[in-house]
Short mmCIF file of C-alpha atoms in Angstrom, two decimals:
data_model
loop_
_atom_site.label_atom_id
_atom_site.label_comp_id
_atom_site.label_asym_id
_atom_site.label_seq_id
_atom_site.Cartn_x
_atom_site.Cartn_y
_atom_site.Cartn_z
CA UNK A 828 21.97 27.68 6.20
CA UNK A 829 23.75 25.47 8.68
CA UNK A 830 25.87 22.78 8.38
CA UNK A 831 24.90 19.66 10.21
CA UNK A 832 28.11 18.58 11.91
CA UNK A 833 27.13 16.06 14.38
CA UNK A 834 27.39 13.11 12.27
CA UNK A 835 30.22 12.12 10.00
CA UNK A 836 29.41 10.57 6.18
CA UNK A 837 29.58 7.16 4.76
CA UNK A 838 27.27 7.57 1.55
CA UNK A 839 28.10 5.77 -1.24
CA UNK A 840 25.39 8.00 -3.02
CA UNK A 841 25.27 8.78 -7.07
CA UNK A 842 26.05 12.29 -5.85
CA UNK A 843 28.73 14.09 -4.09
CA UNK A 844 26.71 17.16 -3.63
CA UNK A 845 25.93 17.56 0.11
CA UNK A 846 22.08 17.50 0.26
CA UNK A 847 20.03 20.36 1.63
CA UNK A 848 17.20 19.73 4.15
CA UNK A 849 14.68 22.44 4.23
CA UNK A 850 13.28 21.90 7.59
CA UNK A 851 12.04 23.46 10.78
CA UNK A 852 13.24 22.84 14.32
CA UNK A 853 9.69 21.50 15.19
CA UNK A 854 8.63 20.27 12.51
CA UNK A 855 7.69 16.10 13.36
CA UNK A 856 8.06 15.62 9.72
CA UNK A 857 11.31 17.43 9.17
CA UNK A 858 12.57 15.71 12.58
CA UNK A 859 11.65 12.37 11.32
CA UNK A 860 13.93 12.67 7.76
CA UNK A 861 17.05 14.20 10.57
CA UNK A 862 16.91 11.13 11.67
CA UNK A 863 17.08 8.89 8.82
CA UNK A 864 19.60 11.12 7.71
CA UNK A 865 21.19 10.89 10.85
CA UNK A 866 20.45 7.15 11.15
CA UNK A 867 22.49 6.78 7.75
CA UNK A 868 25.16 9.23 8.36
CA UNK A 869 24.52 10.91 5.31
CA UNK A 870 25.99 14.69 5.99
CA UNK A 871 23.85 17.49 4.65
CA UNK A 872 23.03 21.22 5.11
CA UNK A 873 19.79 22.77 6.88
CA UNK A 874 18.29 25.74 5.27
CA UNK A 875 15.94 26.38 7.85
CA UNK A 876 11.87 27.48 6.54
CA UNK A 877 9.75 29.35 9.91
CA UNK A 878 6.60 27.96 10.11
CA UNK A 879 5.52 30.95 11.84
CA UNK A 880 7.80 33.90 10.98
CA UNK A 881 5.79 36.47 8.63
CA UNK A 882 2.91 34.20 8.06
CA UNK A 883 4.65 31.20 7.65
CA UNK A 884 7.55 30.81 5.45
CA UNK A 885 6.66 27.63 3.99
CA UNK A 886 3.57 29.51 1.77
CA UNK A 887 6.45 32.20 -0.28
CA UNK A 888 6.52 31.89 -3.38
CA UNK A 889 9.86 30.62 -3.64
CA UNK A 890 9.83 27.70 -1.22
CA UNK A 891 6.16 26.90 -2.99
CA UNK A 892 8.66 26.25 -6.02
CA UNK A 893 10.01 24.04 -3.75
CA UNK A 894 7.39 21.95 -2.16
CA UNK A 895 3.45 22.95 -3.59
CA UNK A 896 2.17 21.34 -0.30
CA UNK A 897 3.73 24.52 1.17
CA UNK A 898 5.10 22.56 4.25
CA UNK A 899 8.13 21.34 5.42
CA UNK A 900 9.91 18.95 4.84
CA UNK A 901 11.75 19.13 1.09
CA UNK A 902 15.31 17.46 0.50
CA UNK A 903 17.45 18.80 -2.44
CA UNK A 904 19.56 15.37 -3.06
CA UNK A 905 21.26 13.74 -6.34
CA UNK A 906 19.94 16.94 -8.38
CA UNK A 907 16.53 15.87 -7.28
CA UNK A 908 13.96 17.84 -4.94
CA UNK A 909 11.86 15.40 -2.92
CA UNK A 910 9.14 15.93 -0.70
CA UNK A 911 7.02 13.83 1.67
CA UNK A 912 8.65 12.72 4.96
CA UNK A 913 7.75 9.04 4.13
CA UNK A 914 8.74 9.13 0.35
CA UNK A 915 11.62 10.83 1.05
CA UNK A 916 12.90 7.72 3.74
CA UNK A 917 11.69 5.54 1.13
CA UNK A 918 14.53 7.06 -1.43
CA UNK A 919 17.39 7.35 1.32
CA UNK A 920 16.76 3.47 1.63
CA UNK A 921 17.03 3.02 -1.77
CA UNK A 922 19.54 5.07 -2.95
CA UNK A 923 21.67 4.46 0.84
CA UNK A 924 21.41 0.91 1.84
CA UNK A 925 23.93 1.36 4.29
CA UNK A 926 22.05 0.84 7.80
CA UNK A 927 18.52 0.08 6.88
CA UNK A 928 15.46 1.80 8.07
CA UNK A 929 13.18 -1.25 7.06
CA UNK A 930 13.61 -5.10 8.01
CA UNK A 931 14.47 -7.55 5.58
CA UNK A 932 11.39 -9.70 6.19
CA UNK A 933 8.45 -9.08 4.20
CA UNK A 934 6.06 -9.50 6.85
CA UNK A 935 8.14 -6.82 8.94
CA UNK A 936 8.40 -4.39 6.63
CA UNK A 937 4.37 -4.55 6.22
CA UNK A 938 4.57 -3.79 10.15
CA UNK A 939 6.96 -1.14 9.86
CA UNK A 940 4.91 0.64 7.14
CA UNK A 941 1.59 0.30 9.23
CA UNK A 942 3.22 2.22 12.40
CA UNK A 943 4.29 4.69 9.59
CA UNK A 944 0.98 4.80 8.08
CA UNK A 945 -0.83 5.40 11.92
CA UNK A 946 1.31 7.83 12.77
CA UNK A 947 2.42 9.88 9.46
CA UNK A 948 -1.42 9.69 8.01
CA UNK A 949 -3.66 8.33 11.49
CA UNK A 950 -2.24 11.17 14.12
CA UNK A 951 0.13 14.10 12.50
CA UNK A 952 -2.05 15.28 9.68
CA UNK A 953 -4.85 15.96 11.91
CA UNK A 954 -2.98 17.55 14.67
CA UNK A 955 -0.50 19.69 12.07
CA UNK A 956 -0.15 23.67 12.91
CA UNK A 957 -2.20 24.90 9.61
CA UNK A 958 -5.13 22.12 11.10
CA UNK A 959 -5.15 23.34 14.62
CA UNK A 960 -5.44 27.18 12.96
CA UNK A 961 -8.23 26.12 11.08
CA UNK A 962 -9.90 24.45 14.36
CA UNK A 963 -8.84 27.35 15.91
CA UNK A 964 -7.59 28.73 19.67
CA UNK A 965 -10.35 27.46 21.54
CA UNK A 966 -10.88 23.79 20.59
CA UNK A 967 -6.99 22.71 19.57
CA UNK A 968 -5.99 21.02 22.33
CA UNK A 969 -8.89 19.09 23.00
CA UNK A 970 -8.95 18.47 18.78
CA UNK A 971 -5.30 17.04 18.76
CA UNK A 972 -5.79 15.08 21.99
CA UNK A 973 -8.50 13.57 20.51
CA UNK A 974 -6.31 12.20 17.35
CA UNK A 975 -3.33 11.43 19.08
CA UNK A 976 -4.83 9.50 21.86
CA UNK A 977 -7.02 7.67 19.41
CA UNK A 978 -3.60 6.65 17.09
CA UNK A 979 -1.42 5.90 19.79
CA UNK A 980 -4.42 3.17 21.63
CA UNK A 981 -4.23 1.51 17.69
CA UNK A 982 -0.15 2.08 17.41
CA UNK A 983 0.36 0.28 21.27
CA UNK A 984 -1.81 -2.71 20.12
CA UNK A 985 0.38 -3.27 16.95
CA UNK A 986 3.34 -2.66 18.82
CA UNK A 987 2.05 -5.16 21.32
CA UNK A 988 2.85 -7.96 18.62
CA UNK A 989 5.70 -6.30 16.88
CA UNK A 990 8.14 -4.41 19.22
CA UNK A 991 11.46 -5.73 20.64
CA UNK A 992 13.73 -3.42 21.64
CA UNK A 993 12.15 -0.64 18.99
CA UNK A 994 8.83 -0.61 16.88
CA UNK A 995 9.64 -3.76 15.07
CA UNK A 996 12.15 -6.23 16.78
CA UNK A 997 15.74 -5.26 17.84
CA UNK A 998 16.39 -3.15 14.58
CA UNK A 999 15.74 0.24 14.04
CA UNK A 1000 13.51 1.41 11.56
CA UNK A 1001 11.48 4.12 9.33
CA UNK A 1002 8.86 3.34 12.39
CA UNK A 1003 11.30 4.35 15.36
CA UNK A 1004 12.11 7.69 13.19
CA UNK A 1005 7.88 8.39 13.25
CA UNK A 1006 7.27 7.17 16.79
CA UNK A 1007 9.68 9.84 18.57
CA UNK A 1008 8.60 13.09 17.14
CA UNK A 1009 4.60 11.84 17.66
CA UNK A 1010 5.91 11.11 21.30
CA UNK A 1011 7.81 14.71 21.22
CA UNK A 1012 4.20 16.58 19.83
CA UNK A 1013 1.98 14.12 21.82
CA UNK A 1014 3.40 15.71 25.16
CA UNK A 1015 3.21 19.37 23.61
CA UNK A 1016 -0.49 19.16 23.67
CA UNK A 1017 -0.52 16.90 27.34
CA UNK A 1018 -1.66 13.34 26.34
CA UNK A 1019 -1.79 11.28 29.36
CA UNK A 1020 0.81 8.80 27.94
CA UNK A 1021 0.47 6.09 30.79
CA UNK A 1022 -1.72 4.21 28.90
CA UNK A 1023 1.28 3.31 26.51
CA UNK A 1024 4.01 1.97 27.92
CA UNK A 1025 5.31 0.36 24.91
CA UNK A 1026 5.21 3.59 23.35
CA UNK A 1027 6.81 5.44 26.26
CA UNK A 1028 9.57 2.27 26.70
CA UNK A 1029 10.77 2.57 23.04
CA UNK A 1030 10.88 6.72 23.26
CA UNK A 1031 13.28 6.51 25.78
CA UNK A 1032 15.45 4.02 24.78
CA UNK A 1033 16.12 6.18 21.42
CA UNK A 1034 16.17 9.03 23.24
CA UNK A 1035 20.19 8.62 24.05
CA UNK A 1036 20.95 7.28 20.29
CA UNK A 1037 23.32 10.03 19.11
CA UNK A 1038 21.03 9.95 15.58
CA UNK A 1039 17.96 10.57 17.32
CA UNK A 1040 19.32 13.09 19.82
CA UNK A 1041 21.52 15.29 16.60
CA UNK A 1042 17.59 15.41 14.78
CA UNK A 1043 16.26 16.55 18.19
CA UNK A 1044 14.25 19.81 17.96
CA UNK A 1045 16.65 21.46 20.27
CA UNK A 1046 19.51 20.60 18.33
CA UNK A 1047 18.36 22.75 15.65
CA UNK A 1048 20.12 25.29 13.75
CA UNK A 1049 16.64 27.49 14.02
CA UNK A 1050 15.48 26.31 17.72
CA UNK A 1051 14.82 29.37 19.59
CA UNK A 1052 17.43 30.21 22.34
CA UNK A 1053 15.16 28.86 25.01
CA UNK A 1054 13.06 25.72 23.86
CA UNK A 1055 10.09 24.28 25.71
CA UNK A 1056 10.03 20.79 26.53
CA UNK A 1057 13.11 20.20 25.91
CA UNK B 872 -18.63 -12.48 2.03
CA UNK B 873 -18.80 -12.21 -1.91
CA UNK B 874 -16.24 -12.97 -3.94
CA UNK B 875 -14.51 -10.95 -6.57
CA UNK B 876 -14.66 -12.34 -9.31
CA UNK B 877 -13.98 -10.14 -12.21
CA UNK B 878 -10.33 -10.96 -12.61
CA UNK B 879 -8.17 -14.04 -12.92
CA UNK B 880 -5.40 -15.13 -10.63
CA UNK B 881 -1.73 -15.20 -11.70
CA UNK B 882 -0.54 -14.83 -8.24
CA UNK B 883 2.56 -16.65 -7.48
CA UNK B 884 2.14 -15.81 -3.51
CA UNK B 885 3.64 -17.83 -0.44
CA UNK B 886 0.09 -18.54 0.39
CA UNK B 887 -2.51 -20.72 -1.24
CA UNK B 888 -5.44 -19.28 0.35
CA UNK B 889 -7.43 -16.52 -1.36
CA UNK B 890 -7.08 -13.61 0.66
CA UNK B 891 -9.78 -11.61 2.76
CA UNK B 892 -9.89 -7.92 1.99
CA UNK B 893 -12.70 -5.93 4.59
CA UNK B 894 -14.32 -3.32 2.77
CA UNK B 895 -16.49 -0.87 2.63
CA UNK B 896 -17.86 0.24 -0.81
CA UNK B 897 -17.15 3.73 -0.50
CA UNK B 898 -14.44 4.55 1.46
CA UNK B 899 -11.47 5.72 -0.81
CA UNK B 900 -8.88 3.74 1.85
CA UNK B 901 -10.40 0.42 0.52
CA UNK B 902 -10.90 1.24 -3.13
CA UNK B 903 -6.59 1.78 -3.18
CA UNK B 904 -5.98 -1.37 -2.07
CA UNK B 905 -9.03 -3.54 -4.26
CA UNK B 906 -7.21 -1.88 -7.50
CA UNK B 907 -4.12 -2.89 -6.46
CA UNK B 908 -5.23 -6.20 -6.08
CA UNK B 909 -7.09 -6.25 -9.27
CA UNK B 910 -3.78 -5.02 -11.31
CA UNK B 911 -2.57 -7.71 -10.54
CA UNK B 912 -4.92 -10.43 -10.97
CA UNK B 913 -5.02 -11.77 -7.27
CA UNK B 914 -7.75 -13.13 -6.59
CA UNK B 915 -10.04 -12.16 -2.85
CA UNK B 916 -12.69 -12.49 -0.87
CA UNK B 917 -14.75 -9.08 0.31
CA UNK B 918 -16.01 -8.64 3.63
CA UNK B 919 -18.21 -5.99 3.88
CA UNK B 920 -17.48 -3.50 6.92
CA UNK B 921 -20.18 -0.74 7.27
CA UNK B 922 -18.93 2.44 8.21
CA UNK B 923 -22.51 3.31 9.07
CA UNK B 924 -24.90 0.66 10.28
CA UNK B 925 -24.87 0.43 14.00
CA UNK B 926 -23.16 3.43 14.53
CA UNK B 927 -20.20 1.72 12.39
CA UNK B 928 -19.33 -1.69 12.11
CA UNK B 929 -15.63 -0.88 12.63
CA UNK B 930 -15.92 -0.17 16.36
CA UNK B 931 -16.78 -3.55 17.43
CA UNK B 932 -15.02 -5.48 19.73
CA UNK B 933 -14.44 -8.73 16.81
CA UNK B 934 -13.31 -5.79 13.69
CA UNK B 935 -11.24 -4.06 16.58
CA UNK B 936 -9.01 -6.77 16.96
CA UNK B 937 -8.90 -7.12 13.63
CA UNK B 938 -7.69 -3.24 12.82
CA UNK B 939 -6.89 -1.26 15.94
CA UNK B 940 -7.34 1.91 14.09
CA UNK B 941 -11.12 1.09 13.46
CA UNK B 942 -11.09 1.56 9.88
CA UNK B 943 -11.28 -0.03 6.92
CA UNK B 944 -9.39 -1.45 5.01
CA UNK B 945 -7.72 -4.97 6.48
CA UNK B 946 -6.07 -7.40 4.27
CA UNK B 947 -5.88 -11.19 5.70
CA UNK B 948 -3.05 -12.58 3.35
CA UNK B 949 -0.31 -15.34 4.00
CA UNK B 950 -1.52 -15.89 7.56
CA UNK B 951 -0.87 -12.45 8.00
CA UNK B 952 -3.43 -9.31 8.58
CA UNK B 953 -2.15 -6.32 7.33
CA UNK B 954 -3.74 -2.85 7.63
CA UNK B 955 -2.76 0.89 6.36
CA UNK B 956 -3.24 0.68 2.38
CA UNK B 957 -0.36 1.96 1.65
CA UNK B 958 1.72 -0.36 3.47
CA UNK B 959 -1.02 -3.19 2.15
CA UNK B 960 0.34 -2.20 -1.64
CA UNK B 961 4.22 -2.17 -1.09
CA UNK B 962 3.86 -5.99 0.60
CA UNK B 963 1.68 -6.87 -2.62
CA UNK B 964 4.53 -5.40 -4.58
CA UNK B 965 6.73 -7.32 -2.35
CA UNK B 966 5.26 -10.47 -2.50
CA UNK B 967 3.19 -10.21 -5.97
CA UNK B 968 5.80 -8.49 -8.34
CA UNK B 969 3.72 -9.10 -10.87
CA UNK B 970 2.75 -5.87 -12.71
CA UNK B 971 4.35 -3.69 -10.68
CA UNK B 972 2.78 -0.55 -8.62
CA UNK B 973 6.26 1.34 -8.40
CA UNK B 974 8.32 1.99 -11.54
CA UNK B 975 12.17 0.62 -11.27
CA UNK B 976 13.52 4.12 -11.60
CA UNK B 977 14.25 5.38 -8.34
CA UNK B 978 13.25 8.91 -8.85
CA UNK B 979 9.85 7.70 -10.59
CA UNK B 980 9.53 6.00 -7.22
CA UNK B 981 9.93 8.74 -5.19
CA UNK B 982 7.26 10.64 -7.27
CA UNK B 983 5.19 7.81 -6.93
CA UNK B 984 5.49 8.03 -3.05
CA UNK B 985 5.11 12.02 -3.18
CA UNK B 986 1.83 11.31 -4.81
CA UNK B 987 0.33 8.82 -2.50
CA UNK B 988 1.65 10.76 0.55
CA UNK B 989 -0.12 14.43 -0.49
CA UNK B 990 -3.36 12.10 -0.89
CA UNK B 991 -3.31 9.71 2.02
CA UNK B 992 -1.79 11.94 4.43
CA UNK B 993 -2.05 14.92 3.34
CA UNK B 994 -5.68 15.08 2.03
CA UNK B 995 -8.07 11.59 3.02
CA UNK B 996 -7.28 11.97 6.84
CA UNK B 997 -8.95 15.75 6.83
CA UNK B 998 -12.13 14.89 4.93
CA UNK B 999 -12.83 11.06 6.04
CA UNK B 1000 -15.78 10.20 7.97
CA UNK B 1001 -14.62 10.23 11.32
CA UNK B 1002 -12.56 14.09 10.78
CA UNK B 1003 -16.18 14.90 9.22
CA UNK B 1004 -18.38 13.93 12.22
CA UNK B 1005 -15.87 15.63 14.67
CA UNK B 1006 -16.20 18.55 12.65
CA UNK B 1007 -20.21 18.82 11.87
CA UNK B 1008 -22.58 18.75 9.99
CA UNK B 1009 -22.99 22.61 9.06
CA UNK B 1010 -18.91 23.25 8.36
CA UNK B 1011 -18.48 19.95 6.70
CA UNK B 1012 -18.63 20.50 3.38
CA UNK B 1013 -16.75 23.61 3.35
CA UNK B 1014 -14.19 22.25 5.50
CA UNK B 1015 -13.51 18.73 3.37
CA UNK B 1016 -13.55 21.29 0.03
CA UNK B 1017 -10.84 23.79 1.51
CA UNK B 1018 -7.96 20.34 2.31
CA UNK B 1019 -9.35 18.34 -1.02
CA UNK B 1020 -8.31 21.97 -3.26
CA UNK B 1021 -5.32 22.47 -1.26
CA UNK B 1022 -3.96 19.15 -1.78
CA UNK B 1023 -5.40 18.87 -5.53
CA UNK B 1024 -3.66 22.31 -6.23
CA UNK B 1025 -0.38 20.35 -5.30
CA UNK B 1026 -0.77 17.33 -6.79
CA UNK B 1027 -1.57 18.98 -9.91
CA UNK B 1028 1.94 20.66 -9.55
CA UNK B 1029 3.26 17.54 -9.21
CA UNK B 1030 1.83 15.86 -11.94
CA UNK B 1031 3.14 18.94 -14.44
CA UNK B 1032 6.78 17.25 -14.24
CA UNK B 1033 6.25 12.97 -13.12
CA UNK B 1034 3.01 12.39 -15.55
CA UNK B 1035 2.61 10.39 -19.20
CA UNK B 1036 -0.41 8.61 -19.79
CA UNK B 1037 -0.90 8.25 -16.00
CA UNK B 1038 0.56 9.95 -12.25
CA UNK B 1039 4.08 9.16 -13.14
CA UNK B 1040 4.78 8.13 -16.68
CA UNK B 1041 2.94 5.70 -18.79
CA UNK B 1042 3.06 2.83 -16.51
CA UNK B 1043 -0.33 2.50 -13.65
CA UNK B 1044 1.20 3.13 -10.23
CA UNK B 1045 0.05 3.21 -6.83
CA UNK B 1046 0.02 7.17 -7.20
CA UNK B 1047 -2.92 6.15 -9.41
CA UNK B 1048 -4.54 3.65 -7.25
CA UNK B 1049 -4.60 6.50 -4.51
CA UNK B 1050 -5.67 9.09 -7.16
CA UNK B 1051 -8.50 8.04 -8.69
CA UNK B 1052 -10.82 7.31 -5.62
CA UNK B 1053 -9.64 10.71 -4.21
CA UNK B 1054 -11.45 12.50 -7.15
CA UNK B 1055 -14.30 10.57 -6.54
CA UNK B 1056 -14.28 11.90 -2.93
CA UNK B 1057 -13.67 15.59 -4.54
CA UNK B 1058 -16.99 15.26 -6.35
CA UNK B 1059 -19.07 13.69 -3.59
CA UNK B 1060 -18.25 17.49 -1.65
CA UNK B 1061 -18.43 19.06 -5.39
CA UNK B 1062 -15.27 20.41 -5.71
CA UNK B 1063 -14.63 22.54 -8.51
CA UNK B 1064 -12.05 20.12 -10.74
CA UNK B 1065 -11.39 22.85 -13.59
CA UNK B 1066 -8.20 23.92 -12.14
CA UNK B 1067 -6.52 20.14 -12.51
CA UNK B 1068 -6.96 19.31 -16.10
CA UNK B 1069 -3.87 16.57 -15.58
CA UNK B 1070 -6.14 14.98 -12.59
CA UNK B 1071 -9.12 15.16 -14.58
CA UNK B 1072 -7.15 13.55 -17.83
CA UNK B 1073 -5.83 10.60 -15.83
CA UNK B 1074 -8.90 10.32 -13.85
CA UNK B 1075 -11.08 9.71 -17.01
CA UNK B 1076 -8.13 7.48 -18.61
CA UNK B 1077 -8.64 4.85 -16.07
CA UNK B 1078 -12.32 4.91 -15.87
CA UNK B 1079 -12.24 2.66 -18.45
CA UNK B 1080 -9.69 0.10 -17.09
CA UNK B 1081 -10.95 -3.12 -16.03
CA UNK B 1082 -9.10 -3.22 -12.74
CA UNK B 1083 -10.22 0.30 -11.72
CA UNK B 1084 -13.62 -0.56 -13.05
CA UNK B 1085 -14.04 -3.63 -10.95
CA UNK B 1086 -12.87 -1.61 -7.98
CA UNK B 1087 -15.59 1.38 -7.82
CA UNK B 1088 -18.00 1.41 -5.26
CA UNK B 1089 -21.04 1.14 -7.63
CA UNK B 1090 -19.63 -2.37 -8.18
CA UNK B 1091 -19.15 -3.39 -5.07
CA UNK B 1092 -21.13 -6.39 -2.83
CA UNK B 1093 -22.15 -4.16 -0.13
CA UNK B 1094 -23.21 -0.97 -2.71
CA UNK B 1095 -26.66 0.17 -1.95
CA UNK B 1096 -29.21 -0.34 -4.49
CA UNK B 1097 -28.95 3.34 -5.92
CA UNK B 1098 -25.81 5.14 -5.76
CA UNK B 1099 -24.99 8.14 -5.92
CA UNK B 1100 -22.49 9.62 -8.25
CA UNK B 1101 -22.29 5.80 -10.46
#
């Protein structure tokens, strides 16, 4: 377990105990709670969980205890084990109103939920590791191409109408913590990105916010000494 | 366009005009988001979207600007269209807090969101139409059966600790709006349901329940003549 140092606290949360991320370096889901964490300076530990060590860590029986989907990530906070990158935002907002990962227009928030939606159920579930095994060696890169070039054409029209300076306006949001990760696994599998330059504008403007860079995959406690893509 | 008229309107919304909600009779996506809007009581319009005639209605150029992702379903509300039904339900609770889809407790919430998330990203992305084509014909079935158990085999996990009468508690959530249309999908590819006796329980509790009952497929404008699995 490793202490995530990067970012100091300000939680005013219900409890003092520091929470523990079980994540993995790569993981776009884990990456995307980092950064809300991050985003919210709320300190906590990382008990790392190999997707690939021994089979996969995530399907032990012990960490099954933790999270039944058998994936990552799960956050032990206020006494409470959550899983579900999205519900898991959802209760740091709640609980941690301090710098807000959605807008405070209705209309906004429905925007910043429907980038969430493309990305977390449109693109990642289809191009997840335990997917691509079951598509298997041969066909995975054309599978997740496929997905991810078919979510980001739909996530660069809505961004056409929503983005300012991030997904949704000049704030960012529970959108901006999705988008970079997608971006991250998008170029792991060599989508031609040029055809989003919304997408490719907002990804490097975050990519120097000290949030986004501590939740980076190569700022992991469990990144391998020498990381691709980085 | 037919209009829904099995429930009453209470709906103290911004907007006077009754919204548009395209459809398509059986796709699970849609079904969420007519519940939700039949919970509580606001009253729509349906327009049909065919996932099959014509090679699917939701690739044309007119439904394409409507939903970039090609898929159903869209909500036209407040001036607004809004897609992604899970970020459709949370700006009906936003808007409509009339009998509320998310409990006050902010854990129950979180369980609420755990629930949706294993079903609409973790299981109706791998077995909806357009993973199913992609995938064939001969491995379909098997394929949509292996990510429906794995994510049922969760859920039911979940369920052992958040449910009452219903997902989380005694109070109808989204977790249940989400639910019950996903174990309609789970016997369309006959999956065996024995293992989940709390999903089977809360599945048959809301058969009953006018909201879910004017939501099913069998009852909807654009249901073929005979249906299967009424």
């Amino acid at each position: 377990m490793s202490t995530n140092t990067v970012l100091s606290s300000s939680s005013p949360a219900a409890s003092d105990e520091k929470p523990i991320l079980y994540s993995y370096w790569r993981s776009s889901c884990s990456w995307r709670v980092r950064i809300a964490l991050n985003l919210k300076e709320i300190p906590y530990d990382i008990k790392p969980i190999s997707l690939i060590k021994s089979g996969g860590e995530q399907h032990c029986n012990e960490y099954r205890e933790v999270n039944p989907m058998e994936q990552v990530p799960a956050l032990q906070i206020d006494g409470h084990t959550l899983i579900e990158s999205l519900a898991i935002m959802h209760y740091l907002e709640e609980t941690r109103p301090q710098r807000p990962l959605l807008p405070q227009d209705v209309h906004k928030r429905a925007k910043v939920r429907e980038i969430c939606e493309i990305i977390c159920s449109g693109i990642q579930p289809l191009q997840n590791l335990i997917v691509l095994i079951h598509v298997g060696e041969e066909k995975k890169k054309e599978w997740a191409q496929h997905w991810i070039t078919r979510g980001f054409r739909a996530a660069e029209k809505v961004l056409s109408t929503s983005a300012g300076k991030y997904c949704v306006g000049d704030e960012i949001s529970m959108a901006d913590c999705c988008l970079v990760p997608q971006v991250f696994n998008a170029r792991r599998f060599h989508v031609d990105l040029r055809p989003y330059p919304i997408i490719l504008r907002i990804d490097r403007e975050l990519e120097s916010n000290p949030a986004f860079r501590a939740a980076h995959p190569s700022n992991q406690p469990d990144c391998p000494p020498e990381l691709p893509n980085k």
